[in-house]
Tab-separated table of C-alpha atoms and ligand atoms in Angstrom:
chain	number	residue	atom	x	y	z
X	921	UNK	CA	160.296	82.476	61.951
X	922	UNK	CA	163.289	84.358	62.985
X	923	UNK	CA	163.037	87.346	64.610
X	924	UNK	CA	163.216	90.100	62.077
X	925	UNK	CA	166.797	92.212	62.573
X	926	UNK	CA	165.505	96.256	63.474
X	927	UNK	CA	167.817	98.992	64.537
X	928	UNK	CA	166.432	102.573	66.002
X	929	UNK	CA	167.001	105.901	65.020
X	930	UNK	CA	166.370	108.102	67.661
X	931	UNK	CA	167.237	111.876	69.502
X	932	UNK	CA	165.221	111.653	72.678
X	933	UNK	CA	164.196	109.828	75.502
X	934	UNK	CA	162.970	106.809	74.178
X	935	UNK	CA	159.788	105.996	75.411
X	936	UNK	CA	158.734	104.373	71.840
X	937	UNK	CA	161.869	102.296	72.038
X	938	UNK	CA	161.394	100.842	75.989
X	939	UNK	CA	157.250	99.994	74.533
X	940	UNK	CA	159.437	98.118	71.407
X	941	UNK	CA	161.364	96.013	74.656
X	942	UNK	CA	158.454	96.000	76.877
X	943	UNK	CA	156.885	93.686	73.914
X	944	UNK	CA	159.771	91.799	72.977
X	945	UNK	CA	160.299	90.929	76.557
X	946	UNK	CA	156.098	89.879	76.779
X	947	UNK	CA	156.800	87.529	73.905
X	948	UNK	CA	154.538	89.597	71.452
X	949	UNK	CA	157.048	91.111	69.341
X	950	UNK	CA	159.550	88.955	67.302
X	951	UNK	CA	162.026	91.799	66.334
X	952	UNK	CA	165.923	92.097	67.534
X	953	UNK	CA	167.262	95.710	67.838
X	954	UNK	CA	170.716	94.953	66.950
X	955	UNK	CA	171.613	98.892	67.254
X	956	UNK	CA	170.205	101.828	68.451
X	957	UNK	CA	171.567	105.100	67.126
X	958	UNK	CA	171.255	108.814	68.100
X	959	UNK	CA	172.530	111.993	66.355
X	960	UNK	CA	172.610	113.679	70.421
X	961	UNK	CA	175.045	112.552	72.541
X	962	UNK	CA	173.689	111.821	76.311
X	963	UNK	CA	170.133	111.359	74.532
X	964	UNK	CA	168.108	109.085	76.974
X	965	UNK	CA	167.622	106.211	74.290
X	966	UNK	CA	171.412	105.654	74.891
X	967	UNK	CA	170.721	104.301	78.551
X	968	UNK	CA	168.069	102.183	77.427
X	969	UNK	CA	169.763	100.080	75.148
X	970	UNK	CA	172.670	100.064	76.978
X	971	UNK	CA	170.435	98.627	79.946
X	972	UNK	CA	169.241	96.115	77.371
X	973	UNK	CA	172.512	94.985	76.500
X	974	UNK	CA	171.753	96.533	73.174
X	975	UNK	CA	175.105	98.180	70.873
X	976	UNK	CA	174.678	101.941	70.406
X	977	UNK	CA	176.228	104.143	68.321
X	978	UNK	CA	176.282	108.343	67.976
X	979	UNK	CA	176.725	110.130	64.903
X	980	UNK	CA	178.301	113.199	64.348
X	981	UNK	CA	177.263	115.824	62.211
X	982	UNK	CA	179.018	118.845	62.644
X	983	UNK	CA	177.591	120.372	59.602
X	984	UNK	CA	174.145	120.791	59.523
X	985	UNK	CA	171.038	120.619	62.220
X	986	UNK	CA	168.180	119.122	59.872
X	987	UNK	CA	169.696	115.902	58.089
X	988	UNK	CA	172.900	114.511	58.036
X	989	UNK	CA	175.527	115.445	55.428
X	990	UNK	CA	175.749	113.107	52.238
X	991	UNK	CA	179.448	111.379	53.709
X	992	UNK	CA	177.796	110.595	57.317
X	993	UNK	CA	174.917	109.381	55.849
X	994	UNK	CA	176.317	106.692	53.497
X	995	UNK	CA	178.689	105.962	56.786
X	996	UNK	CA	175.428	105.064	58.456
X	997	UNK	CA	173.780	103.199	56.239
X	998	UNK	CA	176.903	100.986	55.356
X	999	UNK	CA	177.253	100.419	59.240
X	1000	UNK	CA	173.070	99.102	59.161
X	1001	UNK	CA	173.909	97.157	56.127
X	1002	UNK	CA	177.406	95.657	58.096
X	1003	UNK	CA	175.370	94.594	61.348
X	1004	UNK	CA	172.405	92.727	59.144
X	1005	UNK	CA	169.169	95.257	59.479
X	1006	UNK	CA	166.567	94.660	57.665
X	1007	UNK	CA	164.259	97.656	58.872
X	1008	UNK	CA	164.914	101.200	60.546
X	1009	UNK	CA	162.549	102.114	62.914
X	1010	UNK	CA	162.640	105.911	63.781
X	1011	UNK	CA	161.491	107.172	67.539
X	1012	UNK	CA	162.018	110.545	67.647
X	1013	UNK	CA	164.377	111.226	65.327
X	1014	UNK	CA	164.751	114.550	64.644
X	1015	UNK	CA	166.075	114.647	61.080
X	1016	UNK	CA	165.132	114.253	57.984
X	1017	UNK	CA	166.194	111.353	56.067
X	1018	UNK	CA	168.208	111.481	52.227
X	1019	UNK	CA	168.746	109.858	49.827
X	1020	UNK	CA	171.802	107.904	51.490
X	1021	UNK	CA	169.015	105.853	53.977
X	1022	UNK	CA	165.937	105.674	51.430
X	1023	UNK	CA	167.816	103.916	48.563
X	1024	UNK	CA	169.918	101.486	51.177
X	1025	UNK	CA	166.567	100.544	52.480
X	1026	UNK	CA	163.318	101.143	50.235
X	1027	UNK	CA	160.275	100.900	52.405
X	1028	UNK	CA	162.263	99.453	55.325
X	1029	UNK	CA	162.114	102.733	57.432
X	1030	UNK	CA	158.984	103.438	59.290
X	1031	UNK	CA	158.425	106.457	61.814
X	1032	UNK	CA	155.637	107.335	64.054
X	1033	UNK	CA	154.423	110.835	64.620
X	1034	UNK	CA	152.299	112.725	67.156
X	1035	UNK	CA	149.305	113.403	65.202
X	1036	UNK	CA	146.763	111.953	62.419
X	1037	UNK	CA	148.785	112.571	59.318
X	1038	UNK	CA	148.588	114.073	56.846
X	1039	UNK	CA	147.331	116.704	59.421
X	1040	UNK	CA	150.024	118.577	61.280
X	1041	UNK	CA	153.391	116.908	60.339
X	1042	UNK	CA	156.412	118.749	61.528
X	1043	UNK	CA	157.095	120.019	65.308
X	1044	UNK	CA	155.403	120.188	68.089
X	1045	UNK	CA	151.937	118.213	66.093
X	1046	UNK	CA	150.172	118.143	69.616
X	1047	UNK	CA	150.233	121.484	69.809
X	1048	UNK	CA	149.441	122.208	66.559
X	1049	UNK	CA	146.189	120.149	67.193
X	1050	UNK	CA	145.310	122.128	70.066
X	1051	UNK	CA	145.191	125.425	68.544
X	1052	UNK	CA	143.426	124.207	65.931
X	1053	UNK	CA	140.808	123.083	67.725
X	1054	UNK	CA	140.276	119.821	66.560
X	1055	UNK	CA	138.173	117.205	68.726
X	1056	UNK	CA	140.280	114.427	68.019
X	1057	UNK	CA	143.783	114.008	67.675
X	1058	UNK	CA	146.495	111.025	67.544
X	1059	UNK	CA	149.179	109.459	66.512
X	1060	UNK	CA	150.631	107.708	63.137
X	1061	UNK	CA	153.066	105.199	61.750
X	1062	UNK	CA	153.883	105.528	58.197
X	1063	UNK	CA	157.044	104.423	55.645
X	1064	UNK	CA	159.678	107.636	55.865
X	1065	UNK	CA	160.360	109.459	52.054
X	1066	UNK	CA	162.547	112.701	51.480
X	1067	UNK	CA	159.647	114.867	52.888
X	1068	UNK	CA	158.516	115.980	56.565
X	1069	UNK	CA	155.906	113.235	57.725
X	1070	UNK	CA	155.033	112.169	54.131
X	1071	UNK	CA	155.647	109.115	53.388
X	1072	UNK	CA	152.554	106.073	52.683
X	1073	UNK	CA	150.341	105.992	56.155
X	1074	UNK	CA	150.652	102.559	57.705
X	1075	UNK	CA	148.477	102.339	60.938
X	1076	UNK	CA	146.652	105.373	63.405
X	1077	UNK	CA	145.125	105.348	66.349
X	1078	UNK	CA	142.846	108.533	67.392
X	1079	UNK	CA	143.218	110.228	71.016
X	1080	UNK	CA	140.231	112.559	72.317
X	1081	UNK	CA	140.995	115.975	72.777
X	1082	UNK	CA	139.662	116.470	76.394
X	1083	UNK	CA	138.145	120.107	77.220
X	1084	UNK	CA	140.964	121.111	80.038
X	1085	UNK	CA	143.863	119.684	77.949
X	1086	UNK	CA	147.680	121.144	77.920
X	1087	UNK	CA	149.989	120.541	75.726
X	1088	UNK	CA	151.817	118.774	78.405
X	1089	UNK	CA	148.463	116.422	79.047
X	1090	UNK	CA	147.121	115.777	75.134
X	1091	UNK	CA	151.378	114.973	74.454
X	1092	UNK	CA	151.096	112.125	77.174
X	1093	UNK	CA	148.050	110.757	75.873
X	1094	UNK	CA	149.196	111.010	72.359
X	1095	UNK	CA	152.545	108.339	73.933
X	1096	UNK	CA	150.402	106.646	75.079
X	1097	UNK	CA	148.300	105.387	72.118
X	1098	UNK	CA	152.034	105.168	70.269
X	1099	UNK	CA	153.496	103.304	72.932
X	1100	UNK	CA	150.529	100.298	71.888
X	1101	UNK	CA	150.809	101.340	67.837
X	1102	UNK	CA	154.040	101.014	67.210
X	1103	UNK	CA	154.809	97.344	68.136
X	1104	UNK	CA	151.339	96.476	67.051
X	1105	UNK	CA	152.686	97.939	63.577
X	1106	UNK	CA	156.415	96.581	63.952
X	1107	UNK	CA	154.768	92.559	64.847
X	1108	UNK	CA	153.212	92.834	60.704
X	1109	UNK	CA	156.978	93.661	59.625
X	1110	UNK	CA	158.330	90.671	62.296
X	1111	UNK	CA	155.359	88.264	60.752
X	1112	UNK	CA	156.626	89.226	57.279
X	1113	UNK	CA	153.115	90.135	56.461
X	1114	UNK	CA	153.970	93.831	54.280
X	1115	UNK	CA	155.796	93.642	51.140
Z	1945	LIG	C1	157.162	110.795	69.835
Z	1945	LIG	O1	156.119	111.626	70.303
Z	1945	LIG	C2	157.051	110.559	68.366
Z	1945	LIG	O2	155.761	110.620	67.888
Z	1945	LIG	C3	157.863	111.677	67.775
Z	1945	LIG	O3	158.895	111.900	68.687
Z	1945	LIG	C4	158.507	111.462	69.980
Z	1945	LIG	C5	159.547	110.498	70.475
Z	1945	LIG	O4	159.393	110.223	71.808
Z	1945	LIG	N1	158.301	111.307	66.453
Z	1945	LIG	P1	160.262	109.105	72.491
Z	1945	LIG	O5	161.739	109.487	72.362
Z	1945	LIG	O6	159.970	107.795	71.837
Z	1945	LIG	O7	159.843	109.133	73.918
């Protein structure tokens, strides 16, 4: 089979992203980014795909903070059309999606969030799951809609909340489960196994 055509949509560091490489390289992933976009400029995810010999791209929004305007949008989703992607994987993409994205590519864009949906979607979800008290938290990967961490639930994996936890500590365990998730999600896209 050939490998299934991805680009990434992210605003951070890109730790998702470098586990998405880390299993192409191993073999157990048959995906090929073909871009990587950010909507920061100097965002981390930049360097790793340009170490990976991987085209990048950064939009500019100069209008609003939360989603990109209607023009830039279309822009975008013409340009993943242009370069052959057949899915958008988010990694810490910081905006919500619009119409634009959803209707170029209907359940082709996947995410994965810091907690067990549909508990605490938005910012900050490890937190959120520490003051709340819960024992177990975790990490999801679901199809993106118009809403904040809505969209159908494809895969989780549950973290334990350990008595002693930080933020800081329960956020690097939470990467850690999503740094194994995500490909292990991504490889049923690349096998062609989800409609
Ligand atoms: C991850 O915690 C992910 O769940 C959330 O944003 C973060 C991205 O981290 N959506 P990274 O840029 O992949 O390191």
């Amino acid at each position: 089979m050939s490998p299934l055509p991805i680009a990434i949509l992210g605003s951070g560091k890109g730790s998702n992203f470098q586990a998405i490489l880390t299993a192409i390289q191993a073999g157990r992933l048959n995906v090929r980014p073909v871009l990587v976009a950010t909507d920061v400029s100097g965002a981390g995810i930049l360097d790793l795909a340009a170490s990976a010999g991987i085209p990048t791209m950064v939009i500019s929004e100069p209008k609003f903070r939360t989603r990109l305007s209607t023009d830039v949008e279309t822009a975008l989703a013409q340009q993943l059309k242009d370069a052959g992607v057949e899915l958008l994987v988010l990694a810490g993409y910081m905006r919500l999606l619009k119409s634009p994205l959803l209707e170029a590519f209907p359940r082709r864009i996947i995410n994965i969030h810091p907690s067990l949906l549909p508990a605490f979607p938005g910012l900050e979800a490890w937190k959120q799951a520490l003051e709340a008290g819960v024992p177990t938290a975790g990490c999801t990967v679901h199809f993106v809609d118009g809403g904040m961490d809505t969209g159908e639930i494809l895969a989780q994996s549950e973290v334990p909340v350990l008595a002693g936890d930080t933020a800081a500590s329960l956020h690097a365990r939470i990467q850690v489960a999503e740094h194994e998730l995500y490909p292990r999600v991504l490889a049923r896209f690349a096998d062609r196994e989800l409609p």
